[in-house]
Amino acid sequence: MRTVYLDNNATTQVRPEVVEVMTPFFTDFYGNPSSVHRLGAKPASAVLKARRSVAGLLGCTDSEIIFTSCGTESDNIAIGGALGATTGKKHVITTAVEHPAVTKVFNRLESLGYRATYLPVDGDGCLDPADLEAALTEDTALVSVMYANNETGVLMPIQEITRTMAGRNIPLHVDAVTAAGKIPLDMAAMPIDLLAVSGHKLHAPKGVGVLFCRKGTPFEPMMDGSTQERGRRPGTENVPGIVAMGKACEIAAGKQDYYDTEVRRLRDRLEDGLVGAIEDTHVNGRGAQRLPTTSNVLFRGIDAGAMLLLLDEAGICASAGSACSSRAGKVSPTLLAMGLTPEDAAASIRFSLSAWTTEEDIDYCIDIIPGIVDKLRGRKTR
Ligand code: PLP
């Protein structure tokens, strides 16, 4: 049976070129990059090369790149690291639609005595920078806003947010896990202080992430250990993962036009096809600027959990909300924050594309999904 993988915001397939460059670092060049002997030299230079490739994708210098184990770690150490270097201030700001890798850190901060503001979003899932401006106080220690939402692909107005925060000396952390590799992220042009990226969302393997930490940003390491990553994230480097991340970033840098044109065209084709063929179907966040890869579709009256099973039977891999919350069967807080009713939020499915998605994949979905929705709505299949 045909498999159509439309769950690329959950994770992506590792590119064959990436597997190829990382494999020798398991088998031949397995030395510790900190070792002075010959088996340490090659891993050390490979880590440096990878660091430069990641810095190239993000428009920063290689010393501003910290390798981590995943996006969750990058978010955690960004927020904890920035707050650990700040004394006295006890107010933190984020949005109501962040991934748990940020939200749960904020929940913990509240239990530690911080005051947290969770900024609302509008019906399309977008933040109004005026709300941020109104929330900032003398006591604000940190702001954390995602670049693109993982469930809807909605882009937050990061450029305007940086303008709102200009001159206030408050660190801005941006979770760019969903955005990185799909759209240009130029740290030279945007005064973001900390930015989280995850390898497995951009065709590198699971187990590697990146935190961009702008030169001069006060940062207190969250772990004690040796001097790897300039002491900011000690622990022996995941050399194969880092090499893979470097290669994936090099490739991603050359693919952004393709995402902007071809992947966007396929995403729009999917949305137009579904909305045109199935009554009472809406694209959540359609009025906002969005990533070209993500489509969150409300099929009113269906149960997303049941629909995912039928999609899977038909070979279509999608998800409801984020991958982690869809397993937990939770209604998406992001969709609720956008003003959807719990019933509509529980009737919404996320389709996320990659550069490997084909026209045939999309046409197959447009062909199959109307019948699945009919079945779930208790109507005769067309
Ligand atoms: N931030 C966002 C927006 C995500 O979508 C995810 C994962 O889905 C994460 C953070 C966590 O990344 P990782 O799975 O690499 O820990």
PDB file of C-alpha atoms and ligand atoms in Angstrom, residues 9 70-72 75 99 101 146 150 175 177-178 198 200-201, ligand 1:
ATOM      1  CA  ASN A   9       6.445  18.381  12.080  1.00  0.00           C
ATOM      2  CA  CYS A  70      17.304  17.975  21.072  1.00  0.00           C
ATOM      3  CA  GLY A  71      14.968  20.928  20.744  1.00  0.00           C
ATOM      4  CA  THR A  72      13.573  20.343  24.220  1.00  0.00           C
ATOM      5  CA  ASP A  75      14.565  25.424  24.960  1.00  0.00           C
ATOM      6  CA  HIS A  99       5.289  23.677  22.739  1.00  0.00           C
ATOM      7  CA  ALA A 101       9.279  22.286  25.921  1.00  0.00           C
ATOM      8  CA  MET A 146       8.093  30.584  19.079  1.00  0.00           C
ATOM      9  CA  ASN A 150       4.228  23.410  15.318  1.00  0.00           C
ATOM     10  CA  ASP A 175      11.801  28.368  19.681  1.00  0.00           C
ATOM     11  CA  VAL A 177      12.233  24.081  16.037  1.00  0.00           C
ATOM     12  CA  THR A 178       9.428  24.022  13.436  1.00  0.00           C
ATOM     13  CA  SER A 198      16.160  20.421  16.560  1.00  0.00           C
ATOM     14  CA  HIS A 200      15.190  15.513  13.636  1.00  0.00           C
ATOM     15  CA  LYS A 201      12.829  18.175  12.324  1.00  0.00           C
TER      16      LYS A 201
HETATM   17  N1  PLP B   1       9.535  23.041  20.066  1.00  0.00           N
HETATM   18  C1  PLP B   1       8.647  22.769  19.101  1.00  0.00           C
HETATM   19  C2  PLP B   1       7.905  23.910  18.463  1.00  0.00           C
HETATM   20  C3  PLP B   1       8.426  21.454  18.684  1.00  0.00           C
HETATM   21  O1  PLP B   1       7.528  21.184  17.741  1.00  0.00           O
HETATM   22  C4  PLP B   1       9.150  20.423  19.316  1.00  0.00           C
HETATM   23  C5  PLP B   1       8.917  19.000  18.949  1.00  0.00           C
HETATM   24  O2  PLP B   1       7.903  18.650  18.400  1.00  0.00           O
HETATM   25  C6  PLP B   1      10.081  20.758  20.295  1.00  0.00           C
HETATM   26  C7  PLP B   1      10.238  22.068  20.669  1.00  0.00           C
HETATM   27  C8  PLP B   1      10.904  19.699  20.965  1.00  0.00           C
HETATM   28  O3  PLP B   1      11.889  19.245  20.077  1.00  0.00           O
HETATM   29  P1  PLP B   1      12.563  17.797  20.299  1.00  0.00           P
HETATM   30  O4  PLP B   1      11.578  16.777  19.863  1.00  0.00           O
HETATM   31  O5  PLP B   1      13.794  17.827  19.446  1.00  0.00           O
HETATM   32  O6  PLP B   1      12.898  17.707  21.735  1.00  0.00           O
END
